[in-house]
Short mmCIF file of C-alpha atoms in Angstrom, two decimals:
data_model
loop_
_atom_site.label_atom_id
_atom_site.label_comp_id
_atom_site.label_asym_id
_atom_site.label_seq_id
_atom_site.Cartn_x
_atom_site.Cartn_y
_atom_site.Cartn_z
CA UNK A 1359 19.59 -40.50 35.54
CA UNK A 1360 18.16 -42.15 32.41
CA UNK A 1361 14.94 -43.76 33.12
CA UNK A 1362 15.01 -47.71 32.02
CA UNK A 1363 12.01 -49.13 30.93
CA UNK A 1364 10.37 -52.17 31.45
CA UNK A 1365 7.33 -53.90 29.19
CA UNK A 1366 5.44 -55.33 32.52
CA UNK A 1367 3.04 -53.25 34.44
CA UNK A 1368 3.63 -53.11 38.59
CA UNK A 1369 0.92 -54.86 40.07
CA UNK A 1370 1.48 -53.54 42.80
CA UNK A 1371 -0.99 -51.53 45.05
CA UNK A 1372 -0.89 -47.79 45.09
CA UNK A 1373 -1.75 -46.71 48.16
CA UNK A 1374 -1.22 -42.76 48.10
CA UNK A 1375 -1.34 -40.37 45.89
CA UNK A 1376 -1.05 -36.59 45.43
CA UNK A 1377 -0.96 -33.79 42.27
CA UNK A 1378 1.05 -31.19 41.85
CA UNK A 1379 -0.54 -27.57 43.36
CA UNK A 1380 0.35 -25.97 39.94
CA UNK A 1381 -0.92 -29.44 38.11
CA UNK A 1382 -2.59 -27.25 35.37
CA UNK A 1383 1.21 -26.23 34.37
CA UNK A 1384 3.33 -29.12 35.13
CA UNK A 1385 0.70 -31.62 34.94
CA UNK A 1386 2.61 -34.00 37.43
CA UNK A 1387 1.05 -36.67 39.98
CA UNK A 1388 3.09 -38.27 42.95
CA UNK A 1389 1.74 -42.14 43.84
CA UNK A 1390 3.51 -44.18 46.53
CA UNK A 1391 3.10 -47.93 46.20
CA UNK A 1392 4.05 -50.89 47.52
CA UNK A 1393 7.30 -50.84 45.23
CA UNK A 1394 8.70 -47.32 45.88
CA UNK A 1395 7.75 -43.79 44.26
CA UNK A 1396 6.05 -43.09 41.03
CA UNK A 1397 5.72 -40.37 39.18
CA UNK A 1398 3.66 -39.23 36.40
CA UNK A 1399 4.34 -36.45 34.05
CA UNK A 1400 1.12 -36.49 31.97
CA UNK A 1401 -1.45 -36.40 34.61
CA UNK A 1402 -1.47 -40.56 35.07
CA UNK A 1403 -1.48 -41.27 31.71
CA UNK A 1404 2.26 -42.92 31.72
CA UNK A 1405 4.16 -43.60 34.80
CA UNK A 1406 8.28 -43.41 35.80
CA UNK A 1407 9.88 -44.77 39.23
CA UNK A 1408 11.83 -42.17 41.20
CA UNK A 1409 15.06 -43.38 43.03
CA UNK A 1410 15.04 -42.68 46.40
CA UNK A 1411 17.11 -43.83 49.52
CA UNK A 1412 14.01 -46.54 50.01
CA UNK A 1413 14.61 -48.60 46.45
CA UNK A 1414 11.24 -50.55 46.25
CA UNK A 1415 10.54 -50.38 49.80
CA UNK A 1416 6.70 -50.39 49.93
CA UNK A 1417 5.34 -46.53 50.83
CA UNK A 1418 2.33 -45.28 52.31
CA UNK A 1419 2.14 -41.92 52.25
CA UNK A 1420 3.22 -38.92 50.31
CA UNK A 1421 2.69 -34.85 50.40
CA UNK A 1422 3.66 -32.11 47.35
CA UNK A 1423 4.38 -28.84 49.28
CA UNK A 1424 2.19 -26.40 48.33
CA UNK A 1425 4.77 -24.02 46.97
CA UNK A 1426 6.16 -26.89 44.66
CA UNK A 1427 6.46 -24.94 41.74
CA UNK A 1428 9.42 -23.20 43.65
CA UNK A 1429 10.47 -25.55 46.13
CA UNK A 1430 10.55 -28.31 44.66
CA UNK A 1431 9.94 -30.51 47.86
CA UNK A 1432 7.97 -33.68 48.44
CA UNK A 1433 7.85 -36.12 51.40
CA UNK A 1434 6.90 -39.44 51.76
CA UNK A 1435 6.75 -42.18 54.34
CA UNK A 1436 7.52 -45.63 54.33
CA UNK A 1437 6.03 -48.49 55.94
CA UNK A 1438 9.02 -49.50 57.65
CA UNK A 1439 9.69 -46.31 59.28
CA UNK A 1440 10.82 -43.11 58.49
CA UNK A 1441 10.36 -40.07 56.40
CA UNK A 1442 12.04 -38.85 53.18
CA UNK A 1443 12.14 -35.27 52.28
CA UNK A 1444 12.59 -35.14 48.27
CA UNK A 1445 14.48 -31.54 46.96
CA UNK A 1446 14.17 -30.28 43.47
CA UNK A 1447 11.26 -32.74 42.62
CA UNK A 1448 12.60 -35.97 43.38
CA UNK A 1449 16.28 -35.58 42.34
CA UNK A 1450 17.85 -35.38 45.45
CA UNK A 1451 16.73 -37.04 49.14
CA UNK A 1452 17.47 -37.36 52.91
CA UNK A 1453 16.33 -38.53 55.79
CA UNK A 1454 14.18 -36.42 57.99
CA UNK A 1455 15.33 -36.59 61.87
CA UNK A 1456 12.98 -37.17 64.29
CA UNK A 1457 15.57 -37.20 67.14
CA UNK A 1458 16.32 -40.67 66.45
CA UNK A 1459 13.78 -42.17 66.10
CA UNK A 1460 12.20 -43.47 62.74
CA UNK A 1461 8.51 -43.69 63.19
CA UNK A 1462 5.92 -44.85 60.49
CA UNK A 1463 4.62 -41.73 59.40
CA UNK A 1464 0.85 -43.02 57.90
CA UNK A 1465 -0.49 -39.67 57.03
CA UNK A 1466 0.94 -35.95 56.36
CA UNK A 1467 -0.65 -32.70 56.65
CA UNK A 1468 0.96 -29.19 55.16
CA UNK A 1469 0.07 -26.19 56.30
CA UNK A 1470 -2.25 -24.50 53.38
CA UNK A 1471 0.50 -21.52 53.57
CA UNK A 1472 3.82 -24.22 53.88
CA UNK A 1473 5.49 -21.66 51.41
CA UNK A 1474 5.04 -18.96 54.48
CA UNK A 1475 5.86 -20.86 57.44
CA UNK A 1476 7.60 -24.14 56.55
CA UNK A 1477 5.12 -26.23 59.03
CA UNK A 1478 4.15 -29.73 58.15
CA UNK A 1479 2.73 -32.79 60.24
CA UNK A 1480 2.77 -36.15 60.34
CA UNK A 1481 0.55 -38.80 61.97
CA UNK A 1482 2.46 -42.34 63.03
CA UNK A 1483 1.97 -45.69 63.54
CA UNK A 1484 2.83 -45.55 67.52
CA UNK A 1485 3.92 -42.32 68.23
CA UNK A 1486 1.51 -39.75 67.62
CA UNK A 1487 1.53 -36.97 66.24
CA UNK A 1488 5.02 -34.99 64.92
CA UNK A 1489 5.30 -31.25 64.01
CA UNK A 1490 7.83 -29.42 61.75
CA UNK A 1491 8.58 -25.64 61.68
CA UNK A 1492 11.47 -26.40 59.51
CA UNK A 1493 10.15 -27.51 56.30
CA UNK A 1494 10.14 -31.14 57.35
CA UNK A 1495 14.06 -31.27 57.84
CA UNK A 1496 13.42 -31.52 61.39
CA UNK A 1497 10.63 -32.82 63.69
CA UNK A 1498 9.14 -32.91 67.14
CA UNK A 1499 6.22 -35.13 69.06
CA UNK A 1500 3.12 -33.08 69.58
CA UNK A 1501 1.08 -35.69 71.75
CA UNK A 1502 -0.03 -33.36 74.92
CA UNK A 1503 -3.43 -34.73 75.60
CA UNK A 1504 -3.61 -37.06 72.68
CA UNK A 1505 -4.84 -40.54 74.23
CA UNK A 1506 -4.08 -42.71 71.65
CA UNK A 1507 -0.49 -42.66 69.41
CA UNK A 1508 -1.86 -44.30 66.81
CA UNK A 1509 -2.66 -41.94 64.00
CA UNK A 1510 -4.14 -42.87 61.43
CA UNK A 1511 -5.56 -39.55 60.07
CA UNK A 1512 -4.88 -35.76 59.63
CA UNK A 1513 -6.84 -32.80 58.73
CA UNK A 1514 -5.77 -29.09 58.64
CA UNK A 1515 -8.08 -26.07 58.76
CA UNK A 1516 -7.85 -24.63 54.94
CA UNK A 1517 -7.61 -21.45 57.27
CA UNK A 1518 -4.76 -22.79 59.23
CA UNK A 1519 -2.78 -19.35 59.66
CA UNK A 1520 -5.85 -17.83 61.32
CA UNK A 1521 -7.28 -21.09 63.29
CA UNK A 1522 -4.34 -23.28 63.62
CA UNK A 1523 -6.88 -26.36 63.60
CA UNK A 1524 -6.18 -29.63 63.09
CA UNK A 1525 -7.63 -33.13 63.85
CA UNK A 1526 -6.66 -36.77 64.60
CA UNK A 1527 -7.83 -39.79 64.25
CA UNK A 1528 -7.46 -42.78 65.95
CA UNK A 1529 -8.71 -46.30 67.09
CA UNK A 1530 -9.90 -45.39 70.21
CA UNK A 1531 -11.97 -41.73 69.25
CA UNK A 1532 -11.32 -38.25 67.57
CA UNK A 1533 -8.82 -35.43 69.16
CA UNK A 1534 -8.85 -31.58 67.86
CA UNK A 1535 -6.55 -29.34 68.27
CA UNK A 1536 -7.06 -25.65 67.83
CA UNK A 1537 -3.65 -24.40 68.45
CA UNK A 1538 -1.00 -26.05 65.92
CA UNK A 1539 -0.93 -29.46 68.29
CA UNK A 1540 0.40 -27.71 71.09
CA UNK A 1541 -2.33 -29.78 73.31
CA UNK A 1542 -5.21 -32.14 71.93
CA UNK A 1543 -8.49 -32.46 73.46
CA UNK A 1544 -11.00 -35.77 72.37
CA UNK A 1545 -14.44 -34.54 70.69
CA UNK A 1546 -17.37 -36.88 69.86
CA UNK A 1547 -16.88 -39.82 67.74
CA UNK A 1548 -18.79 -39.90 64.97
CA UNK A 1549 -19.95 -43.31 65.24
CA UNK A 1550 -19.60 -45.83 68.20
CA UNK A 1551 -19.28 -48.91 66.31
CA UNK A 1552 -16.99 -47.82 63.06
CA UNK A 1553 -13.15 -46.46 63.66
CA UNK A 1554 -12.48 -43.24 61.46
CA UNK A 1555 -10.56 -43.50 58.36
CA UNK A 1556 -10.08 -40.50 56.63
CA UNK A 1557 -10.97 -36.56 57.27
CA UNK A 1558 -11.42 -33.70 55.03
CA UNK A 1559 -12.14 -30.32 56.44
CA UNK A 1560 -13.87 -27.51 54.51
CA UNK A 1561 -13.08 -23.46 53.50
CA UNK A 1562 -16.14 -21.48 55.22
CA UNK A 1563 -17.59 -18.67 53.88
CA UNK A 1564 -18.25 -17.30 57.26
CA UNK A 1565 -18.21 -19.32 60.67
CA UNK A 1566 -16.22 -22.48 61.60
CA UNK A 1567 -14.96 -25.07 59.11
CA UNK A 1568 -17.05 -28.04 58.43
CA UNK A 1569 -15.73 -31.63 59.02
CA UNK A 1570 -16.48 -34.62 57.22
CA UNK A 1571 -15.38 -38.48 58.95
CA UNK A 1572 -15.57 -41.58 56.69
CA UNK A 1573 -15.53 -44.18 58.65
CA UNK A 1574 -14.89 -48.25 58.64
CA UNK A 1575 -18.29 -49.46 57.93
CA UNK A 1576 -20.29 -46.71 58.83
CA UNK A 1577 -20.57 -44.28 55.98
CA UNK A 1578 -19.78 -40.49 55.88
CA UNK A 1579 -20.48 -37.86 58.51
CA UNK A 1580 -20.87 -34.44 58.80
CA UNK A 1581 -20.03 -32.09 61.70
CA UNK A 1582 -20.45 -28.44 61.97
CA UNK A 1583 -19.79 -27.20 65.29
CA UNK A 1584 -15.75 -28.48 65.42
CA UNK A 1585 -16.64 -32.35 65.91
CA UNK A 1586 -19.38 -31.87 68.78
CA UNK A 1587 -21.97 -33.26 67.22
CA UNK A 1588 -22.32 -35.23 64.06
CA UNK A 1589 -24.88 -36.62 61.32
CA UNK A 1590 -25.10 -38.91 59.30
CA UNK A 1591 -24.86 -37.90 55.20
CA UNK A 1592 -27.31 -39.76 53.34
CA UNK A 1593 -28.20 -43.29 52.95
CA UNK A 1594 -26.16 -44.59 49.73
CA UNK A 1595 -23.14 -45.05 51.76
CA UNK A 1596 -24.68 -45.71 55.37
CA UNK A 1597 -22.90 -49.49 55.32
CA UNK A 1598 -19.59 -48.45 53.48
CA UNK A 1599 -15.99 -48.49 54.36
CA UNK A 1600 -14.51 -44.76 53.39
CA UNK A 1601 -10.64 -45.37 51.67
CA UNK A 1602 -10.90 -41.60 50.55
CA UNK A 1603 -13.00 -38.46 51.07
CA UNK A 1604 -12.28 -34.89 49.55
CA UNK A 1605 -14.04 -31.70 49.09
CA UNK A 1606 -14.32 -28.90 46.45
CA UNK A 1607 -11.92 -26.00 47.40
CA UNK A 1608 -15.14 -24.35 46.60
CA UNK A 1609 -17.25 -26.08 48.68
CA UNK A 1610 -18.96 -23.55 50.90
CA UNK A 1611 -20.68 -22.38 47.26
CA UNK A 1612 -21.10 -25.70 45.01
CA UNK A 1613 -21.19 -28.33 48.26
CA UNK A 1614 -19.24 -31.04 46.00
CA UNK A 1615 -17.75 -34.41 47.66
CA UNK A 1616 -16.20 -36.93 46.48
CA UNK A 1617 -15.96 -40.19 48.90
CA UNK A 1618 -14.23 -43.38 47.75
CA UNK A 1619 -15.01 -46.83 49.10
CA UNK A 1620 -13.23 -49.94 48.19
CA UNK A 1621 -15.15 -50.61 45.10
CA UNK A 1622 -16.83 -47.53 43.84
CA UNK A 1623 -16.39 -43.76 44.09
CA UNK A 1624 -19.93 -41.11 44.64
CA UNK A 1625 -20.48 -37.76 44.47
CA UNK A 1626 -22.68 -35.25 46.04
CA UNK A 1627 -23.19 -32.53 45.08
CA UNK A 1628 -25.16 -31.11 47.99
CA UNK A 1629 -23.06 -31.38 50.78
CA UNK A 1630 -23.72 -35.53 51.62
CA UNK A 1631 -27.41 -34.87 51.68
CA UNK A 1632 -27.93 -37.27 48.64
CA UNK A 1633 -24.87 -39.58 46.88
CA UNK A 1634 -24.20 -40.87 43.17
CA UNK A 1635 -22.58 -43.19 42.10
CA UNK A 1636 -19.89 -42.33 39.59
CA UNK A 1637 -17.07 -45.02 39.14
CA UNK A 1638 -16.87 -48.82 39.91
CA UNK A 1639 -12.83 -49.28 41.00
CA UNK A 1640 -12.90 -52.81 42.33
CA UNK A 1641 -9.82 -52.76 44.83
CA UNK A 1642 -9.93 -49.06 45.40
CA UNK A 1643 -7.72 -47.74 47.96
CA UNK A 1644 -6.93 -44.02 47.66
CA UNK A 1645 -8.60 -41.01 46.17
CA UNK A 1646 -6.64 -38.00 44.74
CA UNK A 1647 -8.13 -35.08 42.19
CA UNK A 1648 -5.75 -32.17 40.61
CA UNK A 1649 -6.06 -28.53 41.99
CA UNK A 1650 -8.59 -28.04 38.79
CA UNK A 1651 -11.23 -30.22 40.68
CA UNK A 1652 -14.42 -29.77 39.80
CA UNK A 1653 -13.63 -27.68 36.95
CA UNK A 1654 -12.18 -30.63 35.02
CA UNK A 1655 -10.59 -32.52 37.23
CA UNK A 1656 -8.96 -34.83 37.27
CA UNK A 1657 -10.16 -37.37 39.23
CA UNK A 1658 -8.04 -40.57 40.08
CA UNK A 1659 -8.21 -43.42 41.64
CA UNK A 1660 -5.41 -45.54 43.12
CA UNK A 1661 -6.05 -49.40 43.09
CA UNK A 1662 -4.68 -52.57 44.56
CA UNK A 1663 -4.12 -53.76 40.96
CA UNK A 1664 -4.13 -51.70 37.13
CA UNK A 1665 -2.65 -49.12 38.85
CA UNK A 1666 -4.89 -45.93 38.45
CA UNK A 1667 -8.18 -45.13 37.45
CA UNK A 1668 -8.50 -41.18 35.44
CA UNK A 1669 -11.32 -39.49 34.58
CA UNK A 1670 -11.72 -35.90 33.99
CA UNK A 1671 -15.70 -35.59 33.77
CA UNK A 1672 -16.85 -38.49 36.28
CA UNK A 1673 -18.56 -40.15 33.09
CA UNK A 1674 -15.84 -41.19 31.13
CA UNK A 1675 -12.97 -43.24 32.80
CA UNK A 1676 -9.51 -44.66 31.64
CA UNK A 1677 -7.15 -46.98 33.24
CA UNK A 1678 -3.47 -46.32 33.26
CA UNK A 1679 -0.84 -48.72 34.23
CA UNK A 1680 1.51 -47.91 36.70
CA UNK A 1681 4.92 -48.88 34.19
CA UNK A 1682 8.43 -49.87 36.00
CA UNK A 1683 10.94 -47.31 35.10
CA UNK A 1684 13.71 -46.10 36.92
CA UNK A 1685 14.13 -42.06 36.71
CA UNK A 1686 16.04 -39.31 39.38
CA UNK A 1687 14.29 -36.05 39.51
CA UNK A 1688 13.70 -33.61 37.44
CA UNK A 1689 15.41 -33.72 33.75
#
């Protein structure tokens, strides 16, 4: 399909976004906004809309499978309901059953080795938590022992295959699971006063995986004994409301985090002992960086307006319009 451009920027919000795994070939970034998909072949620099079966239904959510560069899949999730599973990059799409239902799928988690064993989740609105073995085609609830069914985050062990860890998060407190969501069981909150917005879990170089909460109001926190007891990482960002938090893949040897609030983005660079401040994104909602992060980056930063924020240092920063144009997959 020919892509059709238009002179006016979206001003619409991006709420999601996600590079490719093999980003320092392809150089390709996935955003869902409130207009439908988006795709960028330049690493955010210029923008194309992807057709799907959801024409500028508003999205929330998306996930690149790891294995991309042969697979070709992609998922997102819509904020009426439902999931889409994208083939061959985008070209082609369908409907992913969930036994009838069509629940609001807020947040997806791959397995780290997706390319292996085809397992993906997906945290909903109302209905918990879902589980794929069939490379999202096909999905199941996973909610035994999981209190509340409203998910609004995710996190997988980096050393899922071996652990099969993962954690939810939810309005009323934090569940862990430690054997692919077969059964949940509710660990300590973080904070008693500030609801838990996003997760990001750490590679270890020996021992358990270390979990970081940023929460509504409350900062970031640290946990390093599989969310049983938590403190609080620095100061800076003690008052803040966290839209995005993500670690080095390295991060058991350079302790680098990024954590995005809804006007600036930080970085530490000792493990949330001590924050800077490296970007002012006024309306910042999501937080994504390329598989090249730290080395390069890049960083970027979805917004609620002027589409996305790039930088590939954390000193210098562009801003990229997110462009209307219509496009089908790959071409």
């Amino acid at each position: 399909m020919t892509a059709e451009s238009v002179n006016a920027p979206s001003r619409e919000a991006v709420l999601a976004m996600e590079a490719s795994p093999d980003f320092a070939r392809d150089t390709l970034v996935f955003a869902a906004t409130m207009s439908g998909l988006y795709r960028s072949r330049d690493g955010s620099r210029t923008w194309e809309r992807i057709e799907t079966a959801w024409r500028d239904l508003p999205l929330f959510s998306v996930a690149v499978s790891p294995g991309f560069a042969s697979d070709g899949l992609l998922f997102v999730g819509a904020v009426e309901g439902g999931l889409l599973r994208g083939v061959c990059g985008g070209a082609s799409w369908s409907l992913a059953d969930f036994g009838g239902e069509r629940p609001h799928c807020a947040t997806l988690a791959l397995s780290p080795e997706f390319a292996r064993d085809g397992m993906a989740f997906a945290g909903t609105m109302s209905n918990g938590v879902f589980h794929s073995r069939t490379r999202g085609e096909t999905w199941e609830a996973r909610n035994f022992g999981l209190l509340d069914l409203h998910v609004s985050a995710l996190a997988i062990s980096p050393c899922f295959g071996q652990d099969e860890t993962l954690y939810a998060a939810t309005p009323s407190g934090l569940f862990r699971s430690p054997n692919g969501a077969r059964a949940w069981r509710e660990v300590a909150a973080p904070s008693a006063d500030a609801l838990v917005q996003c997760l990001a879990l750490a590679a270890p170089a020996v021992g358990p995986v270390t979990l970081f909460a940023g929460t509504d109001g409350a900062g970031v926190f640290r946990s390093d004994d599989r969310g049983g007891t938590w403190q609080r990482t620095g100061t800076a960002l003690a008052e803040a409301t966290i839209n995005g938090l993500i670690l080095s893949p390295y991060f058991a040897r350079d302790h680098t985090v990024l954590a995005l609030t809804d006007s600036e983005l930080y970085l530490s660079r000792d493990a949330g002992m001590h924050w800077e401040c490296r970007a002012w994104a006024s309306g910042a909602l999501c937080l994504a960086v390329a598989p090249t992060f730290p080395g390069g980056g890049p960083v970027l930063i979805g917004r609620t307006w002027q589409g996305v924020e790039r930088s590939s240092d954390l000193v210098h920063w562009q801003t990229f319009p997110v462009v209307r144009a219509s496009t089908g997959g790959y071409t």
